[in-house]
Backbone as JSON Lines, residues from 0, in Angstrom:
{"i":0,"aa":"M","n":[-79.6,-72.43,135.11],"ca":[-79.08,-72.85,136.39],"c":[-80.1,-73.76,137.06]}
{"i":1,"aa":"K","n":[-79.61,-74.72,137.8],"ca":[-80.48,-75.59,138.57],"c":[-80.96,-74.86,139.82]}
{"i":2,"aa":"I","n":[-82.26,-74.94,140.1],"ca":[-82.79,-74.39,141.34],"c":[-82.87,-75.53,142.35]}
{"i":3,"aa":"Y","n":[-82.16,-75.39,143.45],"ca":[-82.13,-76.41,144.49],"c":[-83.46,-76.42,145.24]}
{"i":4,"aa":"K","n":[-83.88,-77.62,145.61],"ca":[-85.19,-77.81,146.24],"c":[-85.06,-78.16,147.72]}
{"i":5,"aa":"L","n":[-86.18,-77.97,148.42],"ca":[-86.27,-78.29,149.84],"c":[-85.68,-79.68,150.09]}
{"i":6,"aa":"G","n":[-84.8,-79.77,151.08],"ca":[-84.14,-81.04,151.4],"c":[-82.68,-81.05,151.0]}
{"i":7,"aa":"E","n":[-82.29,-80.16,150.09],"ca":[-80.89,-80.1,149.67],"c":[-80.14,-79.19,150.65]}
{"i":8,"aa":"E","n":[-78.99,-79.69,151.11],"ca":[-78.24,-79.08,152.22],"c":[-77.9,-77.61,152.04]}
{"i":9,"aa":"V","n":[-77.56,-77.18,150.83],"ca":[-77.11,-75.81,150.61],"c":[-78.18,-74.8,151.04]}
{"i":10,"aa":"L","n":[-79.45,-75.2,151.02],"ca":[-80.53,-74.29,151.42],"c":[-80.56,-74.03,152.92]}
{"i":11,"aa":"R","n":[-79.87,-74.85,153.69],"ca":[-79.86,-74.7,155.15],"c":[-78.52,-74.17,155.68]}
{"i":12,"aa":"E","n":[-77.6,-73.83,154.77],"ca":[-76.29,-73.32,155.19],"c":[-76.34,-71.82,155.45]}
{"i":13,"aa":"K","n":[-75.54,-71.37,156.42],"ca":[-75.34,-69.93,156.61],"c":[-74.25,-69.54,155.62]}
{"i":14,"aa":"C","n":[-74.57,-68.64,154.73],"ca":[-73.68,-68.3,153.62],"c":[-72.52,-67.4,154.05]}
{"i":15,"aa":"E","n":[-71.43,-67.5,153.29],"ca":[-70.23,-66.7,153.51],"c":[-70.33,-65.39,152.74]}
{"i":16,"aa":"A","n":[-69.68,-64.36,153.25],"ca":[-69.64,-63.06,152.57],"c":[-68.9,-63.18,151.24]}
{"i":17,"aa":"V","n":[-69.29,-62.35,150.29],"ca":[-68.6,-62.25,149.01],"c":[-67.41,-61.31,149.23]}
{"i":18,"aa":"K","n":[-66.22,-61.75,148.81],"ca":[-65.03,-60.92,148.95],"c":[-65.01,-59.87,147.83]}
{"i":19,"aa":"P","n":[-64.49,-58.68,148.11],"ca":[-64.48,-57.62,147.09],"c":[-63.87,-58.06,145.75]}
{"i":20,"aa":"E","n":[-62.8,-58.84,145.82],"ca":[-62.14,-59.28,144.58],"c":[-62.98,-60.28,143.78]}
{"i":21,"aa":"E","n":[-64.01,-60.85,144.41],"ca":[-64.89,-61.78,143.71],"c":[-65.92,-61.07,142.83]}
{"i":22,"aa":"I","n":[-66.11,-59.78,143.05],"ca":[-67.09,-59.02,142.26],"c":[-66.41,-58.57,140.97]}
{"i":23,"aa":"N","n":[-66.51,-59.43,139.96],"ca":[-65.84,-59.21,138.68],"c":[-66.8,-59.59,137.54]}
{"i":24,"aa":"D","n":[-66.3,-59.62,136.32],"ca":[-67.16,-59.93,135.17],"c":[-67.77,-61.33,135.26]}
{"i":25,"aa":"S","n":[-67.01,-62.29,135.75],"ca":[-67.52,-63.65,135.91],"c":[-68.66,-63.67,136.92]}
{"i":26,"aa":"F","n":[-68.51,-62.95,138.01],"ca":[-69.54,-62.85,139.03],"c":[-70.8,-62.19,138.44]}
{"i":27,"aa":"R","n":[-70.6,-61.13,137.67],"ca":[-71.74,-60.44,137.05],"c":[-72.46,-61.36,136.06]}
{"i":28,"aa":"E","n":[-71.74,-62.23,135.4],"ca":[-72.37,-63.21,134.51],"c":[-73.24,-64.18,135.32]}
{"i":29,"aa":"T","n":[-72.75,-64.58,136.48],"ca":[-73.55,-65.42,137.37],"c":[-74.84,-64.69,137.76]}
{"i":30,"aa":"L","n":[-74.73,-63.41,138.08],"ca":[-75.92,-62.62,138.42],"c":[-76.91,-62.6,137.25]}
{"i":31,"aa":"N","n":[-76.41,-62.41,136.03],"ca":[-77.29,-62.41,134.86],"c":[-77.97,-63.76,134.68]}
{"i":32,"aa":"E","n":[-77.23,-64.83,134.88],"ca":[-77.81,-66.17,134.79],"c":[-78.89,-66.37,135.86]}
{"i":33,"aa":"M","n":[-78.65,-65.82,137.04],"ca":[-79.65,-65.92,138.11],"c":[-80.93,-65.17,137.72]}
{"i":34,"aa":"F","n":[-80.78,-63.97,137.15],"ca":[-81.96,-63.22,136.71],"c":[-82.73,-64.03,135.66]}
{"i":35,"aa":"E","n":[-82.01,-64.6,134.69],"ca":[-82.66,-65.39,133.64],"c":[-83.38,-66.6,134.23]}
{"i":36,"aa":"T","n":[-82.72,-67.3,135.15],"ca":[-83.32,-68.47,135.81],"c":[-84.56,-68.07,136.58]}
{"i":37,"aa":"M","n":[-84.47,-66.99,137.33],"ca":[-85.58,-66.51,138.14],"c":[-86.78,-66.14,137.26]}
{"i":38,"aa":"V","n":[-86.54,-65.38,136.21],"ca":[-87.62,-64.95,135.32],"c":[-88.25,-66.15,134.62]}
{"i":39,"aa":"S","n":[-87.43,-67.08,134.13],"ca":[-87.98,-68.24,133.42],"c":[-88.79,-69.14,134.36]}
{"i":40,"aa":"A","n":[-88.52,-69.07,135.66],"ca":[-89.27,-69.87,136.65],"c":[-90.43,-69.06,137.24]}
{"i":41,"aa":"N","n":[-90.67,-67.87,136.7],"ca":[-91.74,-66.99,137.18],"c":[-91.55,-66.56,138.63]}
{"i":42,"aa":"G","n":[-90.3,-66.31,139.0],"ca":[-90.0,-65.85,140.35],"c":[-89.79,-64.34,140.4]}
{"i":43,"aa":"V","n":[-89.7,-63.81,141.61],"ca":[-89.46,-62.38,141.81],"c":[-88.17,-62.14,142.6]}
{"i":44,"aa":"G","n":[-87.59,-63.21,143.12],"ca":[-86.34,-63.12,143.86],"c":[-85.63,-64.47,143.8]}
{"i":45,"aa":"L","n":[-84.31,-64.44,143.85],"ca":[-83.53,-65.68,143.84],"c":[-82.23,-65.44,144.6]}
{"i":46,"aa":"A","n":[-81.98,-66.25,145.61],"ca":[-80.78,-66.13,146.44],"c":[-79.73,-67.14,145.97]}
{"i":47,"aa":"A","n":[-78.48,-66.8,146.18],"ca":[-77.37,-67.65,145.76],"c":[-77.5,-69.1,146.2]}
{"i":48,"aa":"P","n":[-77.86,-69.39,147.46],"ca":[-77.95,-70.8,147.85],"c":[-79.01,-71.58,147.05]}
{"i":49,"aa":"Q","n":[-79.99,-70.88,146.5],"ca":[-81.01,-71.55,145.7],"c":[-80.47,-72.08,144.38]}
{"i":50,"aa":"V","n":[-79.3,-71.59,143.98],"ca":[-78.63,-72.12,142.79],"c":[-77.31,-72.8,143.17]}
{"i":51,"aa":"G","n":[-77.2,-73.2,144.44],"ca":[-76.07,-74.0,144.88],"c":[-74.83,-73.23,145.28]}
{"i":52,"aa":"I","n":[-74.95,-71.92,145.47],"ca":[-73.8,-71.09,145.83],"c":[-73.99,-70.59,147.26]}
{"i":53,"aa":"A","n":[-73.14,-71.01,148.18],"ca":[-73.27,-70.64,149.6],"c":[-72.59,-69.3,149.88]}
{"i":54,"aa":"K","n":[-73.02,-68.27,149.16],"ca":[-72.48,-66.92,149.32],"c":[-73.64,-65.96,149.57]}
{"i":55,"aa":"R","n":[-73.32,-64.8,150.16],"ca":[-74.34,-63.84,150.59],"c":[-74.69,-62.85,149.47]}
{"i":56,"aa":"F","n":[-75.56,-63.29,148.57],"ca":[-76.1,-62.37,147.56],"c":[-77.41,-62.9,147.01]}
{"i":57,"aa":"F","n":[-78.22,-61.97,146.52],"ca":[-79.47,-62.35,145.87],"c":[-79.87,-61.3,144.85]}
{"i":58,"aa":"V","n":[-80.79,-61.69,143.96],"ca":[-81.31,-60.81,142.93],"c":[-82.82,-60.7,143.09]}
{"i":59,"aa":"V","n":[-83.36,-59.55,142.67],"ca":[-84.78,-59.25,142.86],"c":[-85.31,-58.47,141.66]}
{"i":60,"aa":"I","n":[-86.52,-58.79,141.24],"ca":[-87.3,-57.93,140.36],"c":[-88.69,-57.85,140.98]}
{"i":61,"aa":"A","n":[-89.0,-56.71,141.62],"ca":[-90.29,-56.54,142.28],"c":[-91.31,-56.01,141.28]}
{"i":62,"aa":"D","n":[-92.42,-55.52,141.78],"ca":[-93.5,-55.05,140.91],"c":[-93.17,-53.77,140.15]}
{"i":63,"aa":"D","n":[-92.02,-53.14,140.41],"ca":[-91.6,-51.96,139.65],"c":[-90.69,-52.34,138.47]}
{"i":64,"aa":"D","n":[-90.45,-53.65,138.28],"ca":[-89.64,-54.2,137.17],"c":[-88.18,-53.75,137.16]}
{"i":65,"aa":"V","n":[-87.66,-53.27,138.29],"ca":[-86.26,-52.87,138.39],"c":[-85.44,-54.09,138.83]}
{"i":66,"aa":"R","n":[-84.36,-54.35,138.08],"ca":[-83.43,-55.44,138.46],"c":[-82.54,-54.92,139.57]}
{"i":67,"aa":"R","n":[-82.59,-55.62,140.72],"ca":[-81.77,-55.21,141.86],"c":[-80.88,-56.37,142.3]}
{"i":68,"aa":"V","n":[-79.64,-56.02,142.62],"ca":[-78.66,-56.99,143.12],"c":[-78.29,-56.57,144.53]}
{"i":69,"aa":"F","n":[-78.26,-57.53,145.45],"ca":[-77.89,-57.28,146.84],"c":[-76.73,-58.22,147.19]}
{"i":70,"aa":"I","n":[-75.54,-57.66,147.37],"ca":[-74.35,-58.44,147.72],"c":[-73.97,-58.07,149.16]}
{"i":71,"aa":"N","n":[-73.74,-59.09,149.99],"ca":[-73.43,-58.88,151.41],"c":[-74.43,-57.92,152.07]}
{"i":72,"aa":"P","n":[-75.71,-58.2,151.9],"ca":[-76.72,-57.29,152.45],"c":[-76.79,-57.35,153.97]}
{"i":73,"aa":"E","n":[-77.22,-56.24,154.54],"ca":[-77.47,-56.16,155.99],"c":[-78.79,-55.43,156.18]}
{"i":74,"aa":"I","n":[-79.74,-56.08,156.81],"ca":[-80.98,-55.4,157.17],"c":[-80.65,-54.53,158.37]}
{"i":75,"aa":"I","n":[-80.87,-53.22,158.23],"ca":[-80.49,-52.29,159.28],"c":[-81.68,-51.82,160.12]}
{"i":76,"aa":"K","n":[-82.9,-52.04,159.6],"ca":[-84.08,-51.63,160.35],"c":[-85.32,-52.3,159.76]}
{"i":77,"aa":"T","n":[-86.24,-52.67,160.63],"ca":[-87.55,-53.14,160.19],"c":[-88.61,-52.39,160.99]}
{"i":78,"aa":"S","n":[-89.77,-52.27,160.41],"ca":[-90.86,-51.58,161.11],"c":[-91.44,-52.48,162.2]}
{"i":79,"aa":"A","n":[-92.05,-51.86,163.18],"ca":[-92.74,-52.63,164.22],"c":[-94.05,-53.18,163.68]}
{"i":80,"aa":"E","n":[-94.63,-52.47,162.71],"ca":[-95.9,-52.9,162.11],"c":[-95.66,-54.14,161.25]}
{"i":81,"aa":"M","n":[-96.53,-55.12,161.42],"ca":[-96.4,-56.39,160.7],"c":[-97.56,-56.54,159.71]}
{"i":82,"aa":"T","n":[-97.35,-57.42,158.73],"ca":[-98.39,-57.72,157.76],"c":[-98.32,-59.18,157.35]}
{"i":83,"aa":"D","n":[-99.46,-59.75,157.0],"ca":[-99.54,-61.13,156.5],"c":[-99.55,-61.12,154.98]}
{"i":84,"aa":"Y","n":[-98.91,-62.14,154.4],"ca":[-98.88,-62.25,152.94],"c":[-98.59,-63.7,152.59]}
{"i":85,"aa":"E","n":[-99.26,-64.2,151.58],"ca":[-99.02,-65.58,151.16],"c":[-97.72,-65.65,150.36]}
{"i":86,"aa":"E","n":[-96.77,-66.43,150.87],"ca":[-95.46,-66.57,150.22],"c":[-95.32,-67.94,149.58]}
{"i":87,"aa":"G","n":[-94.5,-67.95,148.56],"ca":[-94.07,-69.18,147.92],"c":[-92.58,-69.08,147.71]}
{"i":88,"aa":"C","n":[-91.98,-70.11,147.13],"ca":[-90.54,-70.12,146.95],"c":[-90.18,-71.03,145.78]}
{"i":89,"aa":"L","n":[-89.25,-70.6,144.95],"ca":[-88.83,-71.42,143.82],"c":[-88.2,-72.73,144.29]}
{"i":90,"aa":"S","n":[-87.71,-72.77,145.52],"ca":[-87.11,-73.99,146.06],"c":[-88.14,-74.91,146.71]}
{"i":91,"aa":"I","n":[-89.36,-74.43,146.81],"ca":[-90.46,-75.23,147.38],"c":[-91.67,-75.05,146.45]}
{"i":92,"aa":"P","n":[-91.54,-75.51,145.21],"ca":[-92.58,-75.23,144.2],"c":[-93.95,-75.78,144.57]}
{"i":93,"aa":"G","n":[-94.96,-74.95,144.29],"ca":[-96.34,-75.36,144.49],"c":[-96.84,-75.3,145.91]}
{"i":94,"aa":"V","n":[-96.02,-74.79,146.83],"ca":[-96.4,-74.74,148.25],"c":[-96.44,-73.27,148.69]}
{"i":95,"aa":"Y","n":[-97.56,-72.87,149.26],"ca":[-97.75,-71.48,149.68],"c":[-98.26,-71.44,151.11]}
{"i":96,"aa":"E","n":[-97.85,-70.4,151.84],"ca":[-98.32,-70.24,153.2],"c":[-98.32,-68.76,153.55]}
{"i":97,"aa":"V","n":[-99.29,-68.34,154.35],"ca":[-99.35,-66.96,154.81],"c":[-98.29,-66.79,155.91]}
{"i":98,"aa":"I","n":[-97.41,-65.81,155.68],"ca":[-96.3,-65.54,156.6],"c":[-96.39,-64.09,157.06]}
{"i":99,"aa":"Q","n":[-96.13,-63.86,158.33],"ca":[-96.14,-62.51,158.88],"c":[-94.72,-61.96,158.89]}
{"i":100,"aa":"R","n":[-94.56,-60.75,158.36],"ca":[-93.26,-60.07,158.33],"c":[-93.49,-58.57,158.56]}
{"i":101,"aa":"P","n":[-92.4,-57.85,158.89],"ca":[-92.52,-56.4,159.01],"c":[-92.98,-55.75,157.69]}
{"i":102,"aa":"V","n":[-93.76,-54.67,157.82],"ca":[-94.29,-53.96,156.65],"c":[-93.16,-53.27,155.88]}
{"i":103,"aa":"K","n":[-92.19,-52.69,156.62],"ca":[-91.09,-51.94,155.99],"c":[-89.75,-52.51,156.42]}
{"i":104,"aa":"V","n":[-88.77,-52.35,155.54],"ca":[-87.42,-52.8,155.83],"c":[-86.42,-51.82,155.21]}
{"i":105,"aa":"S","n":[-85.34,-51.58,155.93],"ca":[-84.22,-50.79,155.41],"c":[-83.03,-51.73,155.3]}
{"i":106,"aa":"I","n":[-82.3,-51.61,154.19],"ca":[-81.21,-52.55,153.92],"c":[-80.05,-51.82,153.27]}
{"i":107,"aa":"T","n":[-78.85,-52.26,153.58],"ca":[-77.66,-51.76,152.9],"c":[-76.97,-52.97,152.29]}
{"i":108,"aa":"A","n":[-76.35,-52.76,151.12],"ca":[-75.69,-53.86,150.41],"c":[-74.74,-53.27,149.37]}
{"i":109,"aa":"L","n":[-74.05,-54.17,148.69],"ca":[-73.23,-53.77,147.53],"c":[-74.01,-54.11,146.27]}
{"i":110,"aa":"N","n":[-73.82,-53.31,145.23],"ca":[-74.45,-53.62,143.94],"c":[-73.49,-54.47,143.1]}
{"i":111,"aa":"E","n":[-73.85,-54.73,141.86],"ca":[-73.05,-55.61,140.99],"c":[-71.68,-55.03,140.65]}
{"i":112,"aa":"R","n":[-71.43,-53.75,140.96],"ca":[-70.13,-53.11,140.73],"c":[-69.34,-52.99,142.03]}
{"i":113,"aa":"G","n":[-69.91,-53.5,143.13],"ca":[-69.22,-53.45,144.42],"c":[-69.41,-52.13,145.15]}
{"i":114,"aa":"K","n":[-70.37,-51.31,144.7],"ca":[-70.65,-50.02,145.34],"c":[-71.75,-50.17,146.37]}
{"i":115,"aa":"R","n":[-71.53,-49.6,147.55],"ca":[-72.51,-49.68,148.63],"c":[-73.71,-48.79,148.33]}
{"i":116,"aa":"F","n":[-74.9,-49.3,148.65],"ca":[-76.13,-48.51,148.53],"c":[-77.04,-48.87,149.7]}
{"i":117,"aa":"T","n":[-78.01,-48.03,149.95],"ca":[-78.98,-48.25,151.02],"c":[-80.37,-47.98,150.48]}
{"i":118,"aa":"I","n":[-81.3,-48.85,150.84],"ca":[-82.72,-48.61,150.56],"c":[-83.38,-48.44,151.92]}
{"i":119,"aa":"N","n":[-83.98,-47.27,152.13],"ca":[-84.66,-46.98,153.38],"c":[-86.16,-47.19,153.23]}
{"i":120,"aa":"D","n":[-86.73,-47.89,154.2],"ca":[-88.18,-48.08,154.29],"c":[-88.81,-48.64,153.02]}
{"i":121,"aa":"A","n":[-88.17,-49.67,152.45],"ca":[-88.81,-50.39,151.35],"c":[-90.1,-50.99,151.91]}
{"i":122,"aa":"E","n":[-91.14,-50.99,151.11],"ca":[-92.4,-51.56,151.57],"c":[-93.05,-52.34,150.44]}
{"i":123,"aa":"G","n":[-94.2,-52.91,150.72],"ca":[-94.93,-53.67,149.72],"c":[-94.18,-54.93,149.31]}
{"i":124,"aa":"L","n":[-94.31,-55.28,148.05],"ca":[-93.7,-56.51,147.55],"c":[-92.18,-56.48,147.68]}
{"i":125,"aa":"L","n":[-91.56,-55.34,147.42],"ca":[-90.1,-55.24,147.53],"c":[-89.63,-55.6,148.94]}
{"i":126,"aa":"A","n":[-90.3,-55.06,149.96],"ca":[-89.92,-55.37,151.35],"c":[-90.06,-56.86,151.62]}
{"i":127,"aa":"R","n":[-91.14,-57.45,151.15],"ca":[-91.4,-58.88,151.36],"c":[-90.3,-59.71,150.7]}
{"i":128,"aa":"I","n":[-89.97,-59.4,149.46],"ca":[-88.95,-60.18,148.72],"c":[-87.59,-60.05,149.4]}
{"i":129,"aa":"I","n":[-87.22,-58.82,149.78],"ca":[-85.92,-58.61,150.44],"c":[-85.82,-59.49,151.68]}
{"i":130,"aa":"Q","n":[-86.85,-59.5,152.52],"ca":[-86.8,-60.29,153.75],"c":[-86.75,-61.78,153.46]}
{"i":131,"aa":"H","n":[-87.52,-62.24,152.47],"ca":[-87.55,-63.65,152.1],"c":[-86.17,-64.1,151.6]}
{"i":132,"aa":"E","n":[-85.59,-63.33,150.67],"ca":[-84.28,-63.7,150.1],"c":[-83.17,-63.57,151.14]}
{"i":133,"aa":"Y","n":[-83.25,-62.55,151.98],"ca":[-82.26,-62.38,153.04],"c":[-82.24,-63.6,153.96]}
{"i":134,"aa":"D","n":[-83.41,-64.11,154.28],"ca":[-83.5,-65.32,155.11],"c":[-82.72,-66.48,154.48]}
{"i":135,"aa":"H","n":[-82.81,-66.62,153.17],"ca":[-82.09,-67.72,152.48],"c":[-80.6,-67.68,152.8]}
{"i":136,"aa":"L","n":[-80.04,-66.49,152.96],"ca":[-78.6,-66.35,153.2],"c":[-78.19,-66.88,154.57]}
{"i":137,"aa":"D","n":[-79.17,-67.03,155.46],"ca":[-78.93,-67.58,156.79],"c":[-79.49,-68.99,156.94]}
{"i":138,"aa":"G","n":[-79.85,-69.62,155.82],"ca":[-80.38,-70.99,155.86],"c":[-81.79,-71.07,156.39]}
{"i":139,"aa":"I","n":[-82.52,-69.96,156.32],"ca":[-83.9,-69.92,156.81],"c":[-84.85,-69.95,155.62]}
{"i":140,"aa":"L","n":[-85.86,-70.81,155.68],"ca":[-86.88,-70.88,154.65],"c":[-88.17,-70.29,155.2]}
{"i":141,"aa":"Y","n":[-89.03,-69.81,154.32],"ca":[-90.27,-69.2,154.8],"c":[-91.1,-70.17,155.62]}
{"i":142,"aa":"L","n":[-90.97,-71.46,155.37],"ca":[-91.68,-72.46,156.16],"c":[-91.32,-72.37,157.65]}
{"i":143,"aa":"D","n":[-90.08,-71.97,157.93],"ca":[-89.61,-71.85,159.31],"c":[-90.35,-70.75,160.07]}
{"i":144,"aa":"R","n":[-90.96,-69.83,159.34],"ca":[-91.63,-68.68,159.96],"c":[-93.15,-68.87,160.06]}
{"i":145,"aa":"G","n":[-93.63,-70.03,159.62],"ca":[-95.07,-70.28,159.64],"c":[-95.47,-71.37,160.61]}
{"i":146,"aa":"D","n":[-96.55,-72.04,160.29],"ca":[-97.12,-73.09,161.12],"c":[-96.2,-74.31,161.15]}
{"i":147,"aa":"K","n":[-95.85,-74.77,162.36],"ca":[-94.91,-75.9,162.52],"c":[-95.44,-77.18,161.87]}
{"i":148,"aa":"A","n":[-96.71,-77.48,162.04],"ca":[-97.28,-78.7,161.46],"c":[-97.22,-78.65,159.93]}
{"i":149,"aa":"F","n":[-97.49,-77.48,159.36],"ca":[-97.42,-77.31,157.91],"c":[-95.99,-77.52,157.43]}
{"i":150,"aa":"E","n":[-95.03,-76.96,158.18],"ca":[-93.62,-77.12,157.83],"c":[-93.23,-78.6,157.83]}
{"i":151,"aa":"E","n":[-93.58,-79.31,158.9],"ca":[-93.21,-80.74,159.01],"c":[-93.84,-81.56,157.9]}
{"i":152,"aa":"E","n":[-95.09,-81.28,157.59],"ca":[-95.79,-81.99,156.52],"c":[-95.13,-81.73,155.16]}
{"i":153,"aa":"T","n":[-94.76,-80.47,154.9],"ca":[-94.13,-80.1,153.64],"c":[-92.75,-80.74,153.51]}
{"i":154,"aa":"V","n":[-91.96,-80.7,154.58],"ca":[-90.63,-81.31,154.56],"c":[-90.74,-82.8,154.3]}
{"i":155,"aa":"A","n":[-91.68,-83.47,154.95],"ca":[-91.87,-84.92,154.75],"c":[-92.28,-85.22,153.31]}
{"i":156,"aa":"E","n":[-93.16,-84.39,152.76],"ca":[-93.61,-84.58,151.38],"c":[-92.45,-84.45,150.4]}
{"i":157,"aa":"F","n":[-91.61,-83.43,150.6],"ca":[-90.47,-83.22,149.7],"c":[-89.43,-84.32,149.86]}
{"i":158,"aa":"K","n":[-89.27,-84.85,151.06],"ca":[-88.34,-85.96,151.29],"c":[-88.81,-87.19,150.52]}
{"i":159,"aa":"K","n":[-90.11,-87.47,150.57],"ca":[-90.66,-88.61,149.82],"c":[-90.46,-88.42,148.33]}
{"i":160,"aa":"K","n":[-90.69,-87.2,147.82],"ca":[-90.49,-86.92,146.39],"c":[-89.04,-87.16,146.0]}
{"i":161,"aa":"A","n":[-88.11,-86.73,146.83],"ca":[-86.68,-86.9,146.55],"c":[-86.31,-88.38,146.56]}
{"i":162,"aa":"E","n":[-86.86,-89.14,147.5],"ca":[-86.58,-90.58,147.58],"c":[-87.13,-91.29,146.34]}
{"i":163,"aa":"R","n":[-88.34,-90.93,145.91],"ca":[-88.92,-91.53,144.7],"c":[-88.08,-91.21,143.47]}
{"i":164,"aa":"A","n":[-87.64,-89.96,143.37],"ca":[-86.81,-89.55,142.23],"c":[-85.48,-90.3,142.22]}
{"i":165,"aa":"A","n":[-84.87,-90.48,143.4],"ca":[-83.61,-91.21,143.49],"c":[-83.8,-92.68,143.12]}
{"i":166,"aa":"A","n":[-84.9,-93.28,143.57],"ca":[-85.18,-94.68,143.23],"c":[-85.41,-94.84,141.73]}
{"i":167,"aa":"K","n":[-86.12,-93.9,141.14],"ca":[-86.39,-93.94,139.7],"c":[-85.08,-93.79,138.91]}
{"i":168,"aa":"A","n":[-84.21,-92.87,139.35],"ca":[-82.92,-92.67,138.68],"c":[-82.04,-93.92,138.81]}
{"i":169,"aa":"A","n":[-82.04,-94.56,139.97],"ca":[-81.25,-95.78,140.19],"c":[-81.76,-96.91,139.3]}
{"i":170,"aa":"K","n":[-83.08,-97.02,139.19],"ca":[-83.68,-98.06,138.34],"c":[-83.31,-97.82,136.89]}
{"i":171,"aa":"K","n":[-83.37,-96.58,136.45],"ca":[-83.02,-96.24,135.06],"c":[-81.54,-96.54,134.8]}
{"i":172,"aa":"A","n":[-80.67,-96.19,135.75],"ca":[-79.24,-96.45,135.59],"c":[-78.97,-97.95,135.52]}
{"i":173,"aa":"A","n":[-79.65,-98.73,136.36],"ca":[-79.47,-100.19,136.34],"c":[-79.94,-100.77,135.02]}
{"i":174,"aa":"K","n":[-81.03,-100.25,134.5],"ca":[-81.57,-100.72,133.21],"c":[-80.58,-100.41,132.08]}
{"i":175,"aa":"L","n":[-80.02,-99.23,132.09],"ca":[-79.03,-98.85,131.06],"c":[-77.77,-99.69,131.19]}
{"i":176,"aa":"A","n":[-77.33,-99.95,132.41],"ca":[-76.14,-100.78,132.63],"c":[-76.38,-102.2,132.14]}
{"i":177,"aa":"S","n":[-77.56,-102.74,132.4],"ca":[-77.92,-104.08,131.95],"c":[-77.95,-104.15,130.43]}
{"i":178,"aa":"K","n":[-78.51,-103.13,129.82],"ca":[-78.61,-103.07,128.36],"c":[-77.21,-102.99,127.74]}
{"i":179,"aa":"A","n":[-76.34,-102.18,128.36],"ca":[-74.97,-102.05,127.88],"c":[-74.22,-103.38,128.02]}
{"i":180,"aa":"A","n":[-74.44,-104.06,129.12],"ca":[-73.78,-105.36,129.34],"c":[-74.24,-106.38,128.3]}
{"i":181,"aa":"R","n":[-75.52,-106.38,127.96],"ca":[-76.04,-107.32,126.94],"c":[-75.45,-107.01,125.58]}
{"i":182,"aa":"K","n":[-75.28,-105.74,125.27],"ca":[-74.69,-105.36,123.97],"c":[-73.24,-105.85,123.9]}
{"i":183,"aa":"G","n":[-72.55,-105.8,125.02],"ca":[-71.16,-106.25,125.05],"c":[-71.02,-107.74,124.84]}
{"i":184,"aa":"N","n":[-72.08,-108.5,125.06],"ca":[-72.03,-109.96,124.91],"c":[-72.41,-110.42,123.52]}
{"i":185,"aa":"C","n":[-72.68,-109.54,122.58],"ca":[-73.12,-109.94,121.25],"c":[-72.05,-110.58,120.43]}
């Protein structure tokens, strides 16, 4: 699966709920593909909008190596105690920033079979990943929770990268079109 990068619109959309009838074998195959994509990219969490799907679900493998699926999640409680941790994101590769978030989080969601479950007082890496991925479902990136100047600089850098990539692709397409036109004149 393609991982969408900073600057692509789907990352800023507020996602729609998954309907119960959508949780089927095809949906579960999408979840498996997301796990494979996440693991091959050395990630620990991946939200649907990061693969171009504007729906409310994400997958996680924290430091306990358990595969977890969260469909239509709702954070029901966070601790008052906060902690700092350096975060990164598969949609913003190579960029890290220390972000403050609650130490503990409680969440309810549906699993890959459509059954409701609740995790109370998740902490450590699992709590951090849940909050990070949950933000994606509301179009929030970890950069939004950090230093404004750092966010602006990172957004500008990714915009320049995207413009360079588009210019390179256009140049390549023009070169191929020219080559094809010359072949047609033989």
